[in-house]
mmCIF file of C-alpha atoms in Angstrom:
data_model
loop_
_atom_site.group_PDB
_atom_site.id
_atom_site.type_symbol
_atom_site.label_atom_id
_atom_site.label_comp_id
_atom_site.label_asym_id
_atom_site.label_seq_id
_atom_site.Cartn_x
_atom_site.Cartn_y
_atom_site.Cartn_z
ATOM 1 C CA MET A 1 21.002 -12.105 15.371
ATOM 2 C CA SER A 2 22.070 -8.477 15.361
ATOM 3 C CA LYS A 3 25.655 -7.352 15.802
ATOM 4 C CA ARG A 4 24.707 -5.794 19.136
ATOM 5 C CA ALA A 5 23.286 -9.041 20.474
ATOM 6 C CA VAL A 6 26.407 -10.957 19.414
ATOM 7 C CA LEU A 7 28.666 -8.393 21.063
ATOM 8 C CA LEU A 8 26.602 -8.465 24.257
ATOM 9 C CA ALA A 9 26.703 -12.275 24.335
ATOM 10 C CA LEU A 10 30.485 -12.287 23.877
ATOM 11 C CA VAL A 11 30.975 -9.787 26.689
ATOM 12 C CA LEU A 12 28.688 -11.661 29.073
ATOM 13 C CA LEU A 13 30.272 -15.036 28.325
ATOM 14 C CA GLN A 14 33.823 -13.917 29.065
ATOM 15 C CA PRO A 15 35.130 -15.676 32.195
ATOM 16 C CA PHE A 16 36.885 -12.553 33.461
ATOM 17 C CA SER A 17 33.656 -10.578 33.522
ATOM 18 C CA LEU A 18 32.232 -12.810 36.255
ATOM 19 C CA ALA A 19 35.381 -13.067 38.364
ATOM 20 C CA ALA A 20 36.068 -10.566 41.118
ATOM 21 C CA GLN A 21 38.734 -8.055 40.192
ATOM 22 C CA VAL A 22 41.504 -7.669 42.763
ATOM 23 C CA PHE A 23 43.602 -4.547 43.270
ATOM 24 C CA GLU A 24 47.044 -4.914 44.791
ATOM 25 C CA ASP A 25 48.909 -1.756 45.819
ATOM 26 C CA VAL A 26 52.496 -2.231 44.624
ATOM 27 C CA SER A 27 53.462 1.446 44.621
ATOM 28 C CA VAL A 28 56.086 1.152 47.375
ATOM 29 C CA ALA A 29 57.549 -2.052 45.908
ATOM 30 C CA SER A 30 57.871 -0.366 42.497
ATOM 31 C CA GLY A 31 59.736 2.630 43.906
ATOM 32 C CA PHE A 32 56.820 5.075 43.696
ATOM 33 C CA GLU A 33 56.256 6.413 47.192
ATOM 34 C CA PRO A 34 55.096 10.031 47.254
ATOM 35 C CA ALA A 35 54.439 11.610 50.634
ATOM 36 C CA PHE A 36 50.755 12.219 51.239
ATOM 37 C CA LEU A 37 49.603 13.618 54.546
ATOM 38 C CA ALA A 38 46.035 13.374 55.825
ATOM 39 C CA ASN A 39 44.012 16.588 56.186
ATOM 40 C CA ILE A 40 46.538 18.631 54.206
ATOM 41 C CA PRO A 41 45.927 20.028 50.704
ATOM 42 C CA ALA A 42 46.881 17.389 48.168
ATOM 43 C CA GLY A 43 49.131 17.749 45.181
ATOM 44 C CA GLY A 44 48.528 16.924 41.564
ATOM 45 C CA ILE A 45 49.828 14.158 39.355
ATOM 46 C CA ALA A 46 50.720 14.020 35.676
ATOM 47 C CA VAL A 47 51.696 10.957 33.683
ATOM 48 C CA ALA A 48 53.704 11.334 30.476
ATOM 49 C CA ASP A 49 56.870 10.078 28.832
ATOM 50 C CA PHE A 50 59.074 12.906 30.101
ATOM 51 C CA ASP A 51 62.391 11.288 29.155
ATOM 52 C CA ARG A 52 61.096 9.998 25.788
ATOM 53 C CA ASN A 53 62.080 6.366 26.331
ATOM 54 C CA GLY A 54 58.629 4.980 25.517
ATOM 55 C CA TRP A 55 57.542 4.400 29.130
ATOM 56 C CA PRO A 56 55.098 6.620 31.079
ATOM 57 C CA ASP A 57 56.774 8.576 33.890
ATOM 58 C CA ILE A 58 55.019 10.167 36.879
ATOM 59 C CA PHE A 59 55.294 13.785 38.024
ATOM 60 C CA VAL A 60 53.837 14.543 41.464
ATOM 61 C CA SER A 61 53.354 18.107 42.635
ATOM 62 C CA GLY A 62 53.381 18.670 46.353
ATOM 63 C CA TYR A 63 51.727 21.370 48.373
ATOM 64 C CA PHE A 64 53.936 21.301 51.441
ATOM 65 C CA GLU A 65 56.255 18.689 49.928
ATOM 66 C CA ALA A 66 58.741 19.176 47.105
ATOM 67 C CA ASN A 67 57.633 18.331 43.568
ATOM 68 C CA ARG A 68 58.960 14.978 42.404
ATOM 69 C CA ILE A 69 59.402 13.104 39.160
ATOM 70 C CA TYR A 70 59.560 9.329 38.993
ATOM 71 C CA PHE A 71 61.136 7.887 35.852
ATOM 72 C CA ASN A 72 59.773 4.555 34.632
ATOM 73 C CA GLN A 73 62.614 2.053 34.254
ATOM 74 C CA GLY A 74 60.577 -0.157 31.905
ATOM 75 C CA ASN A 75 60.674 -3.147 34.257
ATOM 76 C CA GLY A 76 57.851 -2.243 36.643
ATOM 77 C CA GLN A 77 60.164 -0.044 38.717
ATOM 78 C CA PHE A 78 60.280 3.733 39.095
ATOM 79 C CA GLN A 79 63.284 5.786 40.120
ATOM 80 C CA GLN A 80 62.874 9.182 41.731
ATOM 81 C CA SER A 81 65.149 11.679 40.081
ATOM 82 C CA ALA A 82 67.474 13.439 42.493
ATOM 83 C CA ALA A 83 68.639 15.791 39.738
ATOM 84 C CA VAL A 84 65.217 17.307 39.140
ATOM 85 C CA ASN A 85 64.154 19.785 41.801
ATOM 86 C CA LEU A 86 61.130 21.675 40.563
ATOM 87 C CA THR A 87 60.321 23.991 43.439
ATOM 88 C CA LEU A 88 59.272 27.601 43.322
ATOM 89 C CA PRO A 89 60.342 29.472 46.469
ATOM 90 C CA GLY A 90 57.433 31.021 48.319
ATOM 91 C CA SER A 91 54.758 29.225 46.330
ATOM 92 C CA LYS A 92 52.681 26.148 46.805
ATOM 93 C CA CYS A 93 51.867 23.944 43.826
ATOM 94 C CA SER A 94 48.894 21.607 43.902
ATOM 95 C CA VAL A 95 48.204 21.005 40.217
ATOM 96 C CA ALA A 96 50.145 19.064 37.623
ATOM 97 C CA ARG A 97 49.495 19.118 33.904
ATOM 98 C CA CYS A 98 51.239 17.761 30.832
ATOM 99 C CA CYS A 99 51.267 19.335 27.439
ATOM 100 C CA ARG A 100 53.071 18.695 24.197
ATOM 101 C CA LEU A 101 55.480 21.400 23.151
ATOM 102 C CA ARG A 102 55.982 21.735 19.429
ATOM 103 C CA GLN A 103 59.493 22.401 18.241
#
């Protein structure tokens, strides 16, 4: 039997592959609750370890809303930072991007 056939058999025989996958929205319970308004230009999102603690944080750019950063607490909870206010007066931001800065 070829390696491909064995791999295919293993994938098809896994019990999780036949079970229905369920999505549960826990964003509000985890502390991540960005404001999104219907029929209004959306913002962007970037996920990176901004505070370098080993956990992915979330940056959300708003169009009509202020930009926000949610720091991952490492326990399934996020805390919005009140100290970070990343707004540019007179401009609207709808894109978020992460990059690595070399020092």
